[in-house]
Amino acid sequence: MTKLSVNINKVATIRNARGGNNPDVLKAALHCELFGAQGITVHPRPDERHIRYQDVRDIRPRLSTEFNIEGNPIDSYIDLVLEVKPAQVTLVPDSDEQITSNHGWNTKENLPFLTSVIARFKQAGIRTSIFVDPDVEMVRYAKKCGTDRIELYTEPYASGYAANREAAIAPFVAAAEEARRLGLGLNAGHDLSLENLFYFRRKIPWLDEVSIGHALICDALYMGLHSAIQQYLKQLETV
């Protein structure tokens, strides 16, 4: 079964809007686990506009499932990951100006840099993943970087799903098949939702993990966190 890792950044966004500690980010992470999530994802950014570096430190020792820290591998991020030692680190090419992640790495152009960063994380015993677009060449160069997995950036699939889901999924299947051929693990994330997740999983059944935050937290506003997580888990059942 494909694992569900819940990204709790949006919980931190709500907290930061008012100050204080309501909602409690750590409590939300623990409840996600209690309600069936097999992992927790956070994406700290330098301006700490949602998840703060201290949140990462507070959450790590309390989790019983896998912890995934996404982010741009600047020096402060690398230091944090090596300090906390999560189960997985996902490298994302964010700039400070981006509201959210909007593209994957050019693994060919950034091969020396990514290879160096990944070597440091793997030496610390941390599983590595690279955020990539559904491009076979980028998958091949991700393999050359030494990464354990890739994470497919799925916004193009989500945006094209309603109009033509077969066309929308096609490049992702090609990239996923290349990753499998190369022996890479496979994750996916960004704008996956209850509308489009089942079909994505059905077409790529060897998918290891999905990281879902925005849509799941939005759904939780209407149906509750427990019910939302259960609904997402149902979309990932073996088909």
Coordinates of C-alpha atoms in Angstrom, one line a residue:
M1 CA 0.0 0.0 0.0
T2 CA 1.2 3.5 -0.8
K3 CA 1.9 5.4 2.4
L4 CA 0.2 8.7 3.2
S5 CA 2.4 11.4 4.7
V6 CA 0.4 14.4 5.9
N7 CA 2.0 17.8 5.4
I8 CA 1.1 20.0 8.3
N9 CA 2.4 23.3 7.0
K10 CA -1.2 24.7 6.7
V11 CA -1.8 24.0 10.4
A12 CA 1.3 26.2 11.2
T13 CA 0.0 28.9 8.8
I14 CA -3.2 29.2 10.8
R15 CA -1.3 29.3 14.0
N16 CA 1.1 32.0 12.8
A17 CA -1.8 34.2 11.6
R18 CA -2.8 34.9 15.3
G19 CA 0.4 34.2 17.2
G20 CA 0.4 31.9 20.2
N21 CA 0.1 28.2 19.8
N22 CA -3.4 27.6 18.6
P23 CA -3.7 25.3 16.7
D24 CA -1.0 23.3 18.2
V25 CA 1.3 22.0 15.4
L26 CA 2.7 19.1 17.5
K27 CA -0.8 18.0 18.6
A28 CA -1.9 18.1 15.0
A29 CA 1.0 15.9 14.0
L30 CA 0.3 13.4 16.7
H31 CA -3.4 13.3 15.8
C32 CA -2.6 12.7 12.2
E33 CA -0.6 9.6 13.3
L34 CA -3.4 8.5 15.6
F35 CA -5.9 8.8 12.8
G36 CA -3.9 6.6 10.4
A37 CA -1.3 8.6 8.6
Q38 CA 1.9 6.7 8.0
G39 CA 4.1 9.8 8.0
I40 CA 4.4 13.5 8.8
T41 CA 5.8 16.0 6.3
V42 CA 7.0 19.5 7.1
H43 CA 8.5 22.1 4.8
P44 CA 10.4 24.8 6.8
R45 CA 11.3 27.9 4.9
P46 CA 13.9 30.5 5.9
D47 CA 11.3 33.1 6.8
E48 CA 9.4 30.6 8.9
R49 CA 6.1 31.7 7.5
H50 CA 4.5 28.4 8.5
I51 CA 6.6 25.6 10.0
R52 CA 9.4 27.0 12.2
Y53 CA 12.7 25.4 12.7
Q54 CA 11.9 24.9 16.3
D55 CA 8.7 23.0 15.3
V56 CA 10.9 20.5 13.5
R57 CA 12.9 20.0 16.6
D58 CA 9.8 19.6 18.8
I59 CA 8.0 17.2 16.5
R60 CA 10.9 14.8 15.7
P61 CA 11.2 13.0 19.1
R62 CA 7.4 12.6 19.5
L63 CA 6.6 10.8 16.3
S64 CA 6.1 7.1 15.9
T65 CA 5.8 7.2 12.1
E66 CA 8.2 8.4 9.4
F67 CA 9.2 12.1 9.5
N68 CA 9.9 13.8 6.1
I69 CA 11.5 17.2 6.0
E70 CA 11.2 19.0 2.7
G71 CA 13.1 22.1 1.7
N72 CA 15.7 23.9 -0.3
P73 CA 19.1 22.7 0.8
I74 CA 20.6 26.0 2.0
D75 CA 23.1 25.9 4.8
S76 CA 20.6 26.4 7.6
Y77 CA 18.3 23.7 6.3
I78 CA 21.1 21.2 5.9
D79 CA 22.3 21.9 9.5
L80 CA 18.7 21.4 10.8
V81 CA 18.2 18.1 8.9
L82 CA 21.6 16.8 10.2
E83 CA 20.7 17.8 13.7
V84 CA 17.2 16.3 13.7
K85 CA 17.9 13.2 11.5
P86 CA 14.5 12.5 10.0
A87 CA 13.6 9.2 8.2
Q88 CA 13.6 11.1 4.9
V89 CA 14.7 14.4 3.4
T90 CA 13.2 15.7 0.2
L91 CA 15.2 18.3 -1.7
V92 CA 13.0 21.0 -3.2
P93 CA 14.3 24.0 -5.3
D94 CA 12.4 26.7 -3.6
S95 CA 13.3 30.4 -3.8
D96 CA 12.5 32.8 -1.0
E97 CA 9.9 34.5 -3.2
Q98 CA 7.8 31.4 -4.0
I99 CA 4.5 31.1 -2.2
T100 CA 4.7 27.3 -2.7
S101 CA 6.8 24.8 -4.6
N102 CA 6.1 25.2 -8.4
H103 CA 8.8 23.1 -10.2
G104 CA 11.2 20.3 -9.7
W105 CA 15.0 20.3 -9.9
N106 CA 17.0 20.4 -13.1
T107 CA 19.0 17.4 -12.0
K108 CA 21.3 17.6 -15.0
E109 CA 22.4 21.2 -14.4
N110 CA 22.6 20.8 -10.6
L111 CA 24.2 17.3 -10.6
P112 CA 27.4 18.2 -8.7
F113 CA 25.6 20.2 -6.1
L114 CA 22.8 17.6 -5.5
T115 CA 25.4 14.8 -5.4
S116 CA 27.3 16.6 -2.7
V117 CA 24.3 17.3 -0.5
I118 CA 22.8 13.9 -0.9
A119 CA 26.1 12.3 0.1
R120 CA 26.1 14.2 3.4
F121 CA 22.5 13.1 4.2
K122 CA 23.2 9.5 3.3
Q123 CA 26.3 9.4 5.4
A124 CA 24.0 10.5 8.3
G125 CA 21.7 7.5 7.6
I126 CA 18.9 9.7 6.1
R127 CA 16.9 8.5 3.1
T128 CA 17.0 11.0 0.3
S129 CA 14.4 12.1 -2.3
I130 CA 14.6 14.7 -5.0
F131 CA 11.6 16.8 -6.2
V132 CA 11.4 16.5 -10.0
D133 CA 9.1 17.3 -12.8
P134 CA 7.7 14.3 -14.8
D135 CA 10.7 14.3 -17.2
V136 CA 12.5 11.1 -18.0
E137 CA 15.9 12.9 -18.4
M138 CA 15.5 14.5 -15.0
V139 CA 14.8 11.1 -13.5
R140 CA 17.9 9.7 -15.1
Y141 CA 20.1 12.4 -13.7
A142 CA 18.5 12.1 -10.3
K143 CA 19.7 8.6 -10.3
K144 CA 23.2 9.9 -11.0
C145 CA 23.0 12.1 -8.0
G146 CA 22.8 9.1 -5.7
T147 CA 19.3 9.7 -4.4
D148 CA 17.2 6.9 -3.0
R149 CA 13.9 8.2 -4.3
I150 CA 12.4 10.9 -6.4
E151 CA 9.2 12.8 -5.7
L152 CA 7.1 13.7 -8.7
Y153 CA 5.8 17.3 -8.7
T154 CA 2.1 16.6 -9.5
E155 CA 0.6 20.0 -10.0
P156 CA 0.5 19.7 -13.8
Y157 CA -1.4 16.4 -13.4
A158 CA -3.9 17.9 -10.9
S159 CA -4.5 21.0 -13.1
G160 CA -5.1 18.8 -16.2
Y161 CA -7.1 16.1 -14.6
A162 CA -10.6 17.4 -15.2
A163 CA -10.1 18.1 -18.9
N164 CA -8.2 14.9 -19.8
R165 CA -7.0 12.7 -17.1
E166 CA -5.3 10.2 -19.6
A167 CA -3.2 13.0 -21.1
A168 CA -2.5 14.4 -17.7
I169 CA -1.2 11.2 -16.2
A170 CA 0.9 10.1 -19.3
P171 CA 4.2 11.9 -18.5
F172 CA 4.0 10.8 -14.9
V173 CA 3.6 7.1 -15.9
A174 CA 6.6 7.5 -18.2
A175 CA 8.7 9.1 -15.4
A176 CA 7.6 6.5 -12.9
E177 CA 8.4 3.6 -15.1
E178 CA 11.9 5.1 -15.7
A179 CA 12.4 5.5 -11.9
R180 CA 11.3 1.8 -11.4
R181 CA 13.7 0.7 -14.2
L182 CA 16.6 2.6 -12.5
G183 CA 15.8 1.1 -9.0
L184 CA 14.6 4.4 -7.5
G185 CA 11.9 4.7 -4.9
L186 CA 8.9 6.8 -5.9
N187 CA 7.0 9.5 -4.1
A188 CA 4.5 12.1 -5.3
G189 CA 3.0 15.3 -4.1
H190 CA 1.5 18.7 -4.8
D191 CA -2.2 19.3 -5.4
L192 CA -3.2 15.7 -5.0
S193 CA -6.7 15.5 -3.7
L194 CA -9.7 13.3 -3.2
E195 CA -10.7 14.1 -6.7
N196 CA -7.5 12.9 -8.5
L197 CA -5.6 10.7 -6.1
F198 CA -7.3 7.3 -6.8
Y199 CA -6.6 7.5 -10.5
F200 CA -3.0 8.5 -10.0
R201 CA -2.4 5.6 -7.7
R202 CA -4.3 3.2 -10.0
K203 CA -2.1 4.1 -12.9
I204 CA 1.2 4.0 -10.9
P205 CA 0.5 1.2 -8.3
W206 CA 4.2 0.9 -7.3
L207 CA 4.1 4.4 -5.8
D208 CA 5.8 4.3 -2.4
E209 CA 4.4 7.5 -0.7
V210 CA 2.3 10.6 -1.3
S211 CA 2.8 13.8 0.6
I212 CA -0.5 15.7 0.9
G213 CA -1.2 18.9 2.9
H214 CA -3.3 21.7 1.4
A215 CA -6.2 19.6 0.0
L216 CA -6.3 17.3 3.0
I217 CA -6.4 20.2 5.6
C218 CA -9.0 21.9 3.5
D219 CA -11.1 18.8 3.5
A220 CA -10.6 18.4 7.3
L221 CA -12.4 21.8 7.7
Y222 CA -15.6 20.2 6.4
M223 CA -15.4 16.6 7.5
G224 CA -12.9 16.6 10.4
L225 CA -9.2 15.5 10.4
H226 CA -10.0 11.9 11.3
S227 CA -12.5 11.5 8.4
A228 CA -10.3 13.3 6.0
I229 CA -7.3 11.1 6.6
Q230 CA -9.5 8.0 6.4
Q231 CA -10.8 9.1 3.0
Y232 CA -7.3 9.7 1.7
L233 CA -6.2 6.3 2.9
K234 CA -9.1 4.7 1.0
Q235 CA -7.9 6.3 -2.2
L236 CA -4.6 4.5 -1.7
E237 CA -5.9 1.0 -1.1
T238 CA -4.7 -1.7 -3.5
V239 CA -6.7 -1.7 -6.7

